Amino acid sequence: MNFDIVIVGAGPSGLCFAQAVAGCGLRIAILERQHESLLANPAFDGREIALTHRSAQLMRELGLWERIDQNAISPLRDARVLNGPSLYAMNIEHRDSKKQELGYLVSNYLIRKSAYEAVKSSPSVTLLTEAQVTGINTDNAGAHITLANGEKIEAQLIVAADSRFSETRRAMGIPATMHDFGKTMMVCVMEHSVPHQHVAWEWFDYGQTLALLPMNGMRSSVVITLPASDIQQLMAMNETDFNQEVEIRFKHRLGTMQLVSTRHAYPLVTAYASRIVAKRFALIGDAAVGMHPVTAHGFNFGLRGADTLASEIRAAQSRGGDIAATELLERYERKHRLSTRPLFLATHAIAKLYGDDSIPARLLRAASLRIGNRIAPLKRAVANMLTETN
Ligand SMILES: Cc1cc2nc3c(=O)[nH]c(=O)nc-3n(C[C@H](O)[C@H](O)[C@H](O)COP(=O)(O)OP(=O)(O)OC[C@H]3O[C@@H](n4cnc5c(N)ncnc54)[C@H](O)[C@@H]3O)c2cc1C
């Protein structure tokens, strides 16, 4: 089999990248290990993805946005950061970004479904599912992949989008800095009696981190971060006990709460690849940069990287150039590092400070929220970062 680009991984980043390079005369293949039915009808996975304005625009351009039921898109008007038991909050308002809302909230399974449908409508993309890569290497002549069924695939360029634990990255000998925070996040949807006013919460409480992402109606995505054993207990509780437990954890600030979805747990591990490209090879999505979810930027960066690389490739293709040229890939790497590295590092510092319950850290946590709240340019910068508007 012969293609111009082979993408490993049909997650949201891999599918969006395929769609971004489709239709410019290139033959594209996506290799995915899951069964196709799981891509066509992805199951609810608990993740509600906060999308920036820039991501929403890219999704419109890729033909994903209109495939999503507009009633399932919830506006994120403002964001509130809380610390410890105090009611004092740092407020980031949509007005700080000169937009009607900071961004939008969309379920991950709906993003995956819309991306799958968009890709299926592109004749230049071949989707090979239940594919298991057993060999991969690249040289001056091309990129070569062997599958478990013995089939061999030749391409000009391989793009890996196979998650933050990317096996393809490892097979190419690219190290990644991985950080295990020793915590697990539990996500689920809950109804509550106090309205959320479309305000997202990030609450760095003592001993736990809570987040609330407002969905349409009287329901929110609830995110609880705790050591894995505590999360296991939460996951195992019957619904009545669970509802009570979450109400107490939220200090009844949302009134009565009721679980209305399945519960899902994710280990809190971040990853940053030490190199994002190699000969005829590039990493995108979480395989390149696996962000801490506290900034809600993982997929936003995935989309941005897919767009950056696709723009370079489309430009090379239109002038009859090499779509896997070293300079092209290095330009992509430079741009993607520049847009992701500062926030990746800042997030680690914030997560470290707000995960520290010692007395000096508690004082610093409270002081930095109050100082941040009073510095208008800082709040505007945070709002612009959250919305990805300049
Ligand atoms: C709780 C939670 C909340 C989040 N909230 C936000 C948010 O608000 N905003 C935001 O922007 N981001 C958020 N994220 C991050 C976002 O979900 C990820 O950044 C995004 O899903 C990454 O997409 P991806 O396609 O790169 O990787 P993945 O979604 O991990 O997909 C990888 C794909 O590759 C396939 N695959 C893996 N290995 C192989 C292989 N060897 N061969 C073939 N196929 C393979 C997998 O089956 C899968 O289909 C959140 C994450 C979590 C856990």
Tab-separated table of C-alpha atoms and ligand atoms in Angstrom:
chain	number	residue	atom	x	y	z
A	1	MET	CA	0.000	0.000	0.000
A	2	ASN	CA	1.237	3.432	-0.926
A	3	PHE	CA	0.175	6.761	0.537
A	4	ASP	CA	1.533	10.286	0.860
A	5	ILE	CA	0.719	10.613	4.571
A	6	VAL	CA	0.022	7.881	7.111
A	7	ILE	CA	-1.548	9.015	10.398
A	8	VAL	CA	-1.367	6.662	13.375
A	9	GLY	CA	-4.371	7.167	15.692
A	10	ALA	CA	-7.926	8.223	14.807
A	11	GLY	CA	-8.554	10.230	17.967
A	12	PRO	CA	-9.799	13.805	17.628
A	13	SER	CA	-6.331	15.155	16.698
A	14	GLY	CA	-5.559	12.490	14.079
A	15	LEU	CA	-8.992	12.834	12.458
A	16	CYS	CA	-8.849	16.652	12.435
A	17	PHE	CA	-5.383	16.600	10.905
A	18	ALA	CA	-6.560	14.175	8.192
A	19	GLN	CA	-9.454	16.476	7.422
A	20	ALA	CA	-7.126	19.501	7.323
A	21	VAL	CA	-4.857	17.944	4.682
A	22	ALA	CA	-7.638	16.216	2.710
A	23	GLY	CA	-8.625	17.549	-0.690
A	24	CYS	CA	-5.268	18.928	-1.814
A	25	GLY	CA	-4.299	15.965	-3.969
A	26	LEU	CA	-2.592	13.890	-1.258
A	27	ARG	CA	-3.471	10.258	-0.507
A	28	ILE	CA	-3.942	9.882	3.220
A	29	ALA	CA	-4.331	6.785	5.401
A	30	ILE	CA	-5.291	6.650	9.072
A	31	LEU	CA	-4.337	3.577	11.100
A	32	GLU	CA	-6.463	3.019	14.186
A	33	ARG	CA	-6.387	0.049	16.510
A	34	GLN	CA	-10.043	0.251	17.525
A	35	HIS	CA	-12.957	-1.247	15.602
A	36	GLU	CA	-14.595	1.184	13.167
A	37	SER	CA	-17.964	0.968	14.971
A	38	LEU	CA	-16.317	2.601	18.020
A	39	LEU	CA	-15.252	5.536	15.866
A	40	ALA	CA	-18.621	5.858	14.119
A	41	ASN	CA	-20.531	5.785	17.424
A	42	PRO	CA	-18.080	6.686	20.157
A	43	ALA	CA	-19.296	6.060	23.680
A	44	PHE	CA	-19.656	8.885	26.227
A	45	ASP	CA	-16.277	9.077	27.980
A	46	GLY	CA	-16.994	11.707	30.641
A	47	ARG	CA	-14.779	14.364	29.035
A	48	GLU	CA	-16.417	17.702	28.384
A	49	ILE	CA	-14.033	19.721	26.270
A	50	ALA	CA	-13.736	23.466	26.776
A	51	LEU	CA	-13.056	24.898	23.327
A	52	THR	CA	-11.529	28.277	22.578
A	53	HIS	CA	-12.916	30.612	19.909
A	54	ARG	CA	-10.005	29.708	17.686
A	55	SER	CA	-10.800	25.975	18.024
A	56	ALA	CA	-14.464	26.587	17.251
A	57	GLN	CA	-13.394	28.472	14.117
A	58	LEU	CA	-11.043	25.663	13.046
A	59	MET	CA	-13.811	23.124	13.624
A	60	ARG	CA	-16.119	25.196	11.403
A	61	GLU	CA	-13.479	25.287	8.673
A	62	LEU	CA	-13.001	21.505	8.931
A	63	GLY	CA	-16.756	20.881	8.691
A	64	LEU	CA	-17.111	19.483	12.233
A	65	TRP	CA	-19.032	22.252	13.972
A	66	GLU	CA	-22.240	21.998	11.947
A	67	ARG	CA	-22.325	18.224	12.485
A	68	ILE	CA	-22.711	18.757	16.241
A	69	ASP	CA	-26.216	19.304	17.617
A	70	GLN	CA	-26.140	23.030	18.451
A	71	ASN	CA	-28.186	22.337	21.622
A	72	ALA	CA	-25.269	20.206	22.836
A	73	ILE	CA	-22.868	23.183	22.665
A	74	SER	CA	-22.831	25.095	25.932
A	75	PRO	CA	-21.419	28.636	26.216
A	76	LEU	CA	-18.749	29.249	28.869
A	77	ARG	CA	-19.443	32.823	29.951
A	78	ASP	CA	-17.038	33.320	32.850
A	79	ALA	CA	-14.575	31.339	34.950
A	80	ARG	CA	-14.038	31.420	38.691
A	81	VAL	CA	-10.938	30.235	40.551
A	82	LEU	CA	-11.410	29.364	44.226
A	83	ASN	CA	-8.922	28.426	46.893
A	84	GLY	CA	-9.426	26.355	50.071
A	85	PRO	CA	-12.669	26.786	51.997
A	86	SER	CA	-12.880	30.541	51.247
A	87	LEU	CA	-15.711	31.962	49.149
A	88	TYR	CA	-13.302	34.533	47.700
A	89	ALA	CA	-12.821	33.923	43.962
A	90	MET	CA	-10.689	35.248	41.161
A	91	ASN	CA	-13.149	35.943	38.362
A	92	ILE	CA	-12.250	35.835	34.703
A	93	GLU	CA	-15.106	37.351	32.783
A	94	HIS	CA	-16.005	37.182	29.117
A	95	ARG	CA	-15.846	41.003	29.095
A	96	ASP	CA	-12.081	40.701	29.710
A	97	SER	CA	-11.817	39.050	26.274
A	98	LYS	CA	-14.283	41.351	24.445
A	99	LYS	CA	-16.343	38.262	23.477
A	100	GLN	CA	-19.863	37.164	24.367
A	101	GLU	CA	-18.388	34.078	26.032
A	102	LEU	CA	-14.953	32.766	26.971
A	103	GLY	CA	-15.495	29.628	24.902
A	104	TYR	CA	-17.745	26.608	24.460
A	105	LEU	CA	-18.194	23.261	26.096
A	106	VAL	CA	-18.723	20.181	23.895
A	107	SER	CA	-18.660	16.480	24.852
A	108	ASN	CA	-15.571	14.692	23.634
A	109	TYR	CA	-17.593	11.833	22.127
A	110	LEU	CA	-19.511	14.359	19.982
A	111	ILE	CA	-16.248	15.900	18.758
A	112	ARG	CA	-14.957	12.418	17.893
A	113	LYS	CA	-18.185	11.519	16.096
A	114	SER	CA	-18.255	14.737	14.060
A	115	ALA	CA	-14.573	14.320	13.130
A	116	TYR	CA	-15.168	10.730	12.028
A	117	GLU	CA	-18.138	11.757	9.871
A	118	ALA	CA	-16.195	14.635	8.295
A	119	VAL	CA	-13.275	12.337	7.445
A	120	LYS	CA	-15.593	9.680	6.010
A	121	SER	CA	-16.900	12.285	3.561
A	122	SER	CA	-13.364	12.906	2.235
A	123	PRO	CA	-12.571	10.521	-0.657
A	124	SER	CA	-8.808	11.048	-0.302
A	125	VAL	CA	-8.712	9.557	3.220
A	126	THR	CA	-8.560	5.770	3.771
A	127	LEU	CA	-9.374	4.585	7.272
A	128	LEU	CA	-7.747	1.291	8.263
A	129	THR	CA	-9.183	0.122	11.573
A	130	GLU	CA	-8.171	-2.743	13.895
A	131	ALA	CA	-4.676	-2.011	12.609
A	132	GLN	CA	-1.691	-2.949	14.717
A	133	VAL	CA	1.639	-1.381	13.836
A	134	THR	CA	4.530	-3.790	14.455
A	135	GLY	CA	7.320	-1.997	12.603
A	136	ILE	CA	8.061	1.596	11.721
A	137	ASN	CA	11.088	3.344	10.277
A	138	THR	CA	11.927	6.279	8.057
A	139	ASP	CA	14.866	7.089	5.777
A	140	ASN	CA	15.734	9.432	2.915
A	141	ALA	CA	13.703	7.315	0.503
A	142	GLY	CA	10.484	7.251	2.524
A	143	ALA	CA	8.564	6.084	5.576
A	144	HIS	CA	7.843	2.393	6.069
A	145	ILE	CA	5.244	0.709	8.275
A	146	THR	CA	4.571	-2.972	8.872
A	147	LEU	CA	1.256	-4.161	10.300
A	148	ALA	CA	0.632	-7.245	12.450
A	149	ASN	CA	-1.164	-8.921	9.523
A	150	GLY	CA	2.083	-8.671	7.508
A	151	GLU	CA	0.948	-5.834	5.238
A	152	LYS	CA	3.548	-3.193	4.387
A	153	ILE	CA	2.717	0.474	3.914
A	154	GLU	CA	4.932	3.056	2.202
A	155	ALA	CA	4.480	6.791	2.662
A	156	GLN	CA	6.286	10.107	2.358
A	157	LEU	CA	5.405	11.150	5.899
A	158	ILE	CA	4.155	9.508	9.107
A	159	VAL	CA	2.184	11.586	11.597
A	160	ALA	CA	1.643	10.035	15.030
A	161	ALA	CA	-1.501	11.000	16.960
A	162	ASP	CA	-1.702	7.938	19.171
A	163	SER	CA	-2.190	9.536	22.619
A	164	ARG	CA	0.158	10.867	25.300
A	165	PHE	CA	1.407	7.292	25.835
A	166	SER	CA	2.294	7.109	22.100
A	167	GLU	CA	3.845	3.772	21.129
A	168	THR	CA	4.816	5.224	17.758
A	169	ARG	CA	6.826	7.974	19.483
A	170	ARG	CA	8.669	5.317	21.456
A	171	ALA	CA	9.197	3.127	18.367
A	172	MET	CA	10.838	6.145	16.673
A	173	GLY	CA	13.179	6.520	19.664
A	174	ILE	CA	11.815	9.907	20.730
A	175	PRO	CA	11.876	10.464	24.507
A	176	ALA	CA	9.171	12.415	26.312
A	177	THR	CA	9.184	14.137	29.671
A	178	MET	CA	6.321	12.530	31.524
A	179	HIS	CA	5.065	13.659	34.885
A	180	ASP	CA	2.778	11.505	37.003
A	181	PHE	CA	1.012	13.722	39.564
A	182	GLY	CA	0.038	10.619	41.558
A	183	LYS	CA	-3.600	11.644	41.334
A	184	THR	CA	-6.624	10.508	39.360
A	185	MET	CA	-9.469	12.592	37.929
A	186	MET	CA	-13.030	11.371	38.079
A	187	VAL	CA	-15.464	12.939	35.616
A	188	CYS	CA	-19.230	12.647	35.346
A	189	VAL	CA	-22.336	14.734	34.612
A	190	MET	CA	-24.528	15.836	37.524
A	191	GLU	CA	-27.753	17.799	37.815
A	192	HIS	CA	-27.888	20.373	40.599
A	193	SER	CA	-30.546	22.634	42.097
A	194	VAL	CA	-28.495	25.877	42.162
A	195	PRO	CA	-28.019	27.345	38.632
A	196	HIS	CA	-24.438	27.588	37.350
A	197	GLN	CA	-25.038	30.773	35.274
A	198	HIS	CA	-22.655	29.261	32.691
A	199	VAL	CA	-19.679	29.940	34.950
A	200	ALA	CA	-16.865	27.355	35.076
A	201	TRP	CA	-15.204	26.695	38.443
A	202	GLU	CA	-11.703	25.600	39.221
A	203	TRP	CA	-11.617	25.043	42.943
A	204	PHE	CA	-8.261	24.243	44.541
A	205	ASP	CA	-9.634	23.032	47.833
A	206	TYR	CA	-7.429	21.596	50.553
A	207	GLY	CA	-6.910	17.864	49.931
A	208	GLN	CA	-8.881	17.836	46.670
A	209	THR	CA	-9.298	19.781	43.429
A	210	LEU	CA	-12.792	20.251	42.066
A	211	ALA	CA	-13.929	21.615	38.741
A	212	LEU	CA	-17.342	22.411	37.410
A	213	LEU	CA	-18.020	22.864	33.712
A	214	PRO	CA	-21.475	24.265	32.970
A	215	MET	CA	-23.590	22.344	30.452
A	216	ASN	CA	-26.926	23.505	29.056
A	217	GLY	CA	-29.725	23.286	31.618
A	218	MET	CA	-29.243	22.588	35.312
A	219	ARG	CA	-26.370	20.188	34.784
A	220	SER	CA	-22.596	20.342	34.835
A	221	SER	CA	-19.589	18.213	34.195
A	222	VAL	CA	-18.084	17.528	37.625
A	223	VAL	CA	-14.353	16.820	37.873
A	224	ILE	CA	-12.855	15.573	41.146
A	225	THR	CA	-9.097	15.067	41.510
A	226	LEU	CA	-7.878	12.865	44.374
A	227	PRO	CA	-5.412	10.026	45.037
A	228	ALA	CA	-6.360	6.911	43.021
A	229	SER	CA	-7.624	4.926	46.036
A	230	ASP	CA	-10.094	7.701	46.983
A	231	ILE	CA	-11.304	7.878	43.386
A	232	GLN	CA	-11.822	4.103	43.392
A	233	GLN	CA	-14.089	4.482	46.407
A	234	LEU	CA	-16.066	7.266	44.703
A	235	MET	CA	-16.452	5.165	41.561
A	236	ALA	CA	-17.684	2.185	43.585
A	237	MET	CA	-20.306	4.076	45.657
A	238	ASN	CA	-23.971	3.549	44.962
A	239	GLU	CA	-25.694	6.579	43.423
A	240	THR	CA	-27.355	7.833	46.607
A	241	ASP	CA	-24.132	7.768	48.605
A	242	PHE	CA	-22.235	9.264	45.691
A	243	ASN	CA	-24.669	12.179	45.347
A	244	GLN	CA	-24.378	12.943	49.069
A	245	GLU	CA	-20.605	12.650	49.006
A	246	VAL	CA	-20.278	15.094	46.088
A	247	GLU	CA	-22.703	17.562	47.671
A	248	ILE	CA	-20.519	17.563	50.785
A	249	ARG	CA	-17.319	17.911	48.750
A	250	PHE	CA	-18.869	20.935	46.971
A	251	LYS	CA	-19.921	22.267	50.408
A	252	HIS	CA	-23.560	22.353	49.193
A	253	ARG	CA	-22.756	25.375	46.997
A	254	LEU	CA	-24.688	23.742	44.135
A	255	GLY	CA	-27.607	22.595	46.284
A	256	THR	CA	-28.767	19.036	45.803
A	257	MET	CA	-26.805	17.067	43.226
A	258	GLN	CA	-27.693	13.999	41.226
A	259	LEU	CA	-25.560	11.775	39.043
A	260	VAL	CA	-26.947	11.550	35.484
A	261	SER	CA	-24.133	9.807	33.599
A	262	THR	CA	-21.577	7.068	33.930
A	263	ARG	CA	-18.425	7.877	35.930
A	264	HIS	CA	-14.972	7.826	34.290
A	265	ALA	CA	-11.485	7.988	35.769
A	266	TYR	CA	-8.259	9.273	34.168
A	267	PRO	CA	-4.779	9.159	35.708
A	268	LEU	CA	-3.195	12.609	35.923
A	269	VAL	CA	-0.106	12.218	33.743
A	270	THR	CA	1.349	14.897	31.481
A	271	ALA	CA	3.772	14.396	28.586
A	272	TYR	CA	5.960	16.648	26.456
A	273	ALA	CA	7.942	15.079	23.627
A	274	SER	CA	11.611	16.085	23.595
A	275	ARG	CA	11.410	16.319	19.811
A	276	ILE	CA	8.203	16.843	17.882
A	277	VAL	CA	9.608	15.845	14.496
A	278	ALA	CA	12.172	13.444	13.035
A	279	LYS	CA	13.043	12.409	9.499
A	280	ARG	CA	9.726	12.102	7.602
A	281	PHE	CA	7.950	11.953	10.940
A	282	ALA	CA	5.867	14.331	13.090
A	283	LEU	CA	3.951	14.118	16.356
A	284	ILE	CA	0.622	15.894	16.859
A	285	GLY	CA	-2.054	16.014	19.568
A	286	ASP	CA	-1.376	14.492	22.959
A	287	ALA	CA	1.464	12.435	21.424
A	288	ALA	CA	3.362	15.745	21.053
A	289	VAL	CA	2.010	17.647	24.071
A	290	GLY	CA	-0.125	15.933	26.710
A	291	MET	CA	-1.337	18.851	28.826
A	292	HIS	CA	-2.569	18.884	32.429
A	293	PRO	CA	-6.385	19.127	32.024
A	294	VAL	CA	-6.583	22.025	34.536
A	295	THR	CA	-5.927	24.499	31.685
A	296	ALA	CA	-8.467	22.781	29.400
A	297	HIS	CA	-6.037	23.168	26.526
A	298	GLY	CA	-5.079	19.625	25.431
A	299	PHE	CA	-7.375	19.349	22.459
A	300	ASN	CA	-7.171	23.075	21.736
A	301	PHE	CA	-3.423	22.627	21.287
A	302	GLY	CA	-4.058	19.405	19.334
A	303	LEU	CA	-6.200	21.323	16.856
A	304	ARG	CA	-3.733	24.187	16.667
A	305	GLY	CA	-0.816	21.826	15.954
A	306	ALA	CA	-2.834	19.927	13.342
A	307	ASP	CA	-3.650	23.232	11.659
A	308	THR	CA	-0.022	24.456	11.760
A	309	LEU	CA	1.357	21.248	10.244
A	310	ALA	CA	-1.458	20.970	7.679
A	311	SER	CA	-0.906	24.586	6.541
A	312	GLU	CA	2.803	23.898	5.969
A	313	ILE	CA	2.008	20.712	4.027
A	314	ARG	CA	-0.696	22.322	1.901
A	315	ALA	CA	1.635	25.200	1.009
A	316	ALA	CA	4.420	22.763	0.016
A	317	GLN	CA	1.990	20.664	-2.013
A	318	SER	CA	0.615	23.666	-3.903
A	319	ARG	CA	4.117	24.751	-5.001
A	320	GLY	CA	5.097	21.172	-5.886
A	321	GLY	CA	7.547	20.936	-2.954
A	322	ASP	CA	8.445	18.048	-0.630
A	323	ILE	CA	5.668	17.605	1.972
A	324	ALA	CA	8.109	15.861	4.322
A	325	ALA	CA	11.044	18.280	3.924
A	326	THR	CA	13.190	18.653	7.029
A	327	GLU	CA	12.865	22.477	7.006
A	328	LEU	CA	9.072	22.194	6.800
A	329	LEU	CA	8.911	19.815	9.759
A	330	GLU	CA	11.337	21.937	11.769
A	331	ARG	CA	9.206	25.045	11.150
A	332	TYR	CA	6.191	23.139	12.478
A	333	GLU	CA	8.166	22.047	15.541
A	334	ARG	CA	9.336	25.600	16.273
A	335	LYS	CA	5.848	27.082	15.975
A	336	HIS	CA	4.191	24.343	18.018
A	337	ARG	CA	6.744	24.559	20.817
A	338	LEU	CA	6.374	28.321	20.948
A	339	SER	CA	2.608	28.110	21.309
A	340	THR	CA	2.522	25.228	23.827
A	341	ARG	CA	5.668	25.247	25.974
A	342	PRO	CA	5.040	28.398	28.076
A	343	LEU	CA	1.563	27.280	29.162
A	344	PHE	CA	2.744	23.693	29.726
A	345	LEU	CA	5.437	24.923	32.125
A	346	ALA	CA	3.177	27.504	33.794
A	347	THR	CA	0.539	24.831	34.395
A	348	HIS	CA	3.063	22.642	36.166
A	349	ALA	CA	4.026	25.507	38.459
A	350	ILE	CA	0.349	26.294	39.219
A	351	ALA	CA	-0.515	22.617	39.782
A	352	LYS	CA	2.466	22.296	42.148
A	353	LEU	CA	1.566	25.381	44.173
A	354	TYR	CA	-2.162	24.663	44.382
A	355	GLY	CA	-1.545	20.975	45.149
A	356	ASP	CA	0.546	21.972	48.181
A	357	ASP	CA	-1.488	22.243	51.404
A	358	SER	CA	1.384	23.398	53.683
A	359	ILE	CA	0.767	26.632	55.655
A	360	PRO	CA	3.180	28.826	53.585
A	361	ALA	CA	1.680	27.487	50.346
A	362	ARG	CA	-1.862	28.145	51.605
A	363	LEU	CA	-0.908	31.769	52.296
A	364	LEU	CA	0.738	32.147	48.901
A	365	ARG	CA	-2.254	30.502	47.171
A	366	ALA	CA	-4.699	32.945	48.774
A	367	ALA	CA	-2.456	35.973	48.157
A	368	SER	CA	-1.844	35.167	44.485
A	369	LEU	CA	-5.599	34.913	43.800
A	370	ARG	CA	-6.223	38.299	45.413
A	371	ILE	CA	-3.305	39.915	43.590
A	372	GLY	CA	-4.363	38.304	40.283
A	373	ASN	CA	-7.894	39.575	40.752
A	374	ARG	CA	-6.675	43.174	41.035
A	375	ILE	CA	-4.338	43.226	38.037
A	376	ALA	CA	-6.564	43.953	35.059
A	377	PRO	CA	-3.899	43.320	32.363
A	378	LEU	CA	-3.165	39.916	33.914
A	379	LYS	CA	-6.850	38.991	33.857
A	380	ARG	CA	-7.130	40.163	30.273
A	381	ALA	CA	-4.095	38.035	29.372
A	382	VAL	CA	-5.641	34.978	31.059
A	383	ALA	CA	-8.976	35.642	29.309
A	384	ASN	CA	-7.213	35.936	25.949
A	385	MET	CA	-5.305	32.743	26.637
A	386	LEU	CA	-8.525	30.906	27.558
A	387	THR	CA	-10.359	32.165	24.490
A	388	GLU	CA	-7.323	32.154	22.154
A	389	THR	CA	-8.168	35.650	20.930
A	390	ASN	CA	-5.578	38.400	20.669
B	1	LIG	C1	-10.795	14.584	32.095
B	1	LIG	C2	-10.241	15.309	30.898
B	1	LIG	C3	-10.729	16.551	30.568
B	1	LIG	C4	-10.210	17.246	29.469
B	1	LIG	N1	-10.690	18.483	29.189
B	1	LIG	C5	-10.199	19.171	28.138
B	1	LIG	C6	-10.689	20.464	27.818
B	1	LIG	O1	-11.571	20.999	28.499
B	1	LIG	N2	-10.166	21.127	26.749
B	1	LIG	C7	-9.181	20.563	25.964
B	1	LIG	O2	-8.743	21.200	25.002
B	1	LIG	N3	-8.697	19.327	26.250
B	1	LIG	C8	-9.179	18.626	27.303
B	1	LIG	N4	-8.700	17.372	27.581
B	1	LIG	C9	-7.650	16.822	26.730
B	1	LIG	C10	-8.207	16.137	25.464
B	1	LIG	O3	-9.188	15.178	25.815
B	1	LIG	C11	-7.052	15.495	24.717
B	1	LIG	O4	-6.062	16.472	24.489
B	1	LIG	C12	-7.473	14.915	23.371
B	1	LIG	O5	-8.412	13.885	23.526
B	1	LIG	C13	-6.257	14.336	22.656
B	1	LIG	O6	-6.640	13.814	21.429
B	1	LIG	P1	-5.630	12.892	20.617
B	1	LIG	O7	-6.326	12.560	19.337
B	1	LIG	O8	-4.290	13.533	20.530
B	1	LIG	O9	-5.412	11.593	21.514
B	1	LIG	P2	-6.459	10.516	22.032
B	1	LIG	O10	-7.795	11.117	22.294
B	1	LIG	O11	-5.766	9.835	23.166
B	1	LIG	O12	-6.646	9.499	20.824
B	1	LIG	C14	-5.615	8.619	20.428
B	1	LIG	C15	-6.159	7.638	19.382
B	1	LIG	O13	-5.086	6.815	18.925
B	1	LIG	C16	-5.476	5.442	18.990
B	1	LIG	N5	-4.244	4.672	19.211
B	1	LIG	C17	-3.477	4.651	20.333
B	1	LIG	N6	-2.381	3.871	20.136
B	1	LIG	C18	-2.484	3.406	18.874
B	1	LIG	C19	-1.657	2.558	18.080
B	1	LIG	N7	-0.518	2.065	18.561
B	1	LIG	N8	-2.055	2.267	16.819
B	1	LIG	C20	-3.205	2.780	16.316
B	1	LIG	N9	-4.023	3.587	17.016
B	1	LIG	C21	-3.659	3.902	18.272
B	1	LIG	C22	-6.470	5.379	20.131
B	1	LIG	O14	-7.314	4.237	20.027
B	1	LIG	C23	-7.230	6.689	19.942
B	1	LIG	O15	-8.276	6.570	19.008
B	1	LIG	C24	-9.183	16.666	28.675
B	1	LIG	C25	-8.690	15.406	29.015
B	1	LIG	C26	-9.205	14.731	30.110
B	1	LIG	C27	-8.662	13.380	30.473
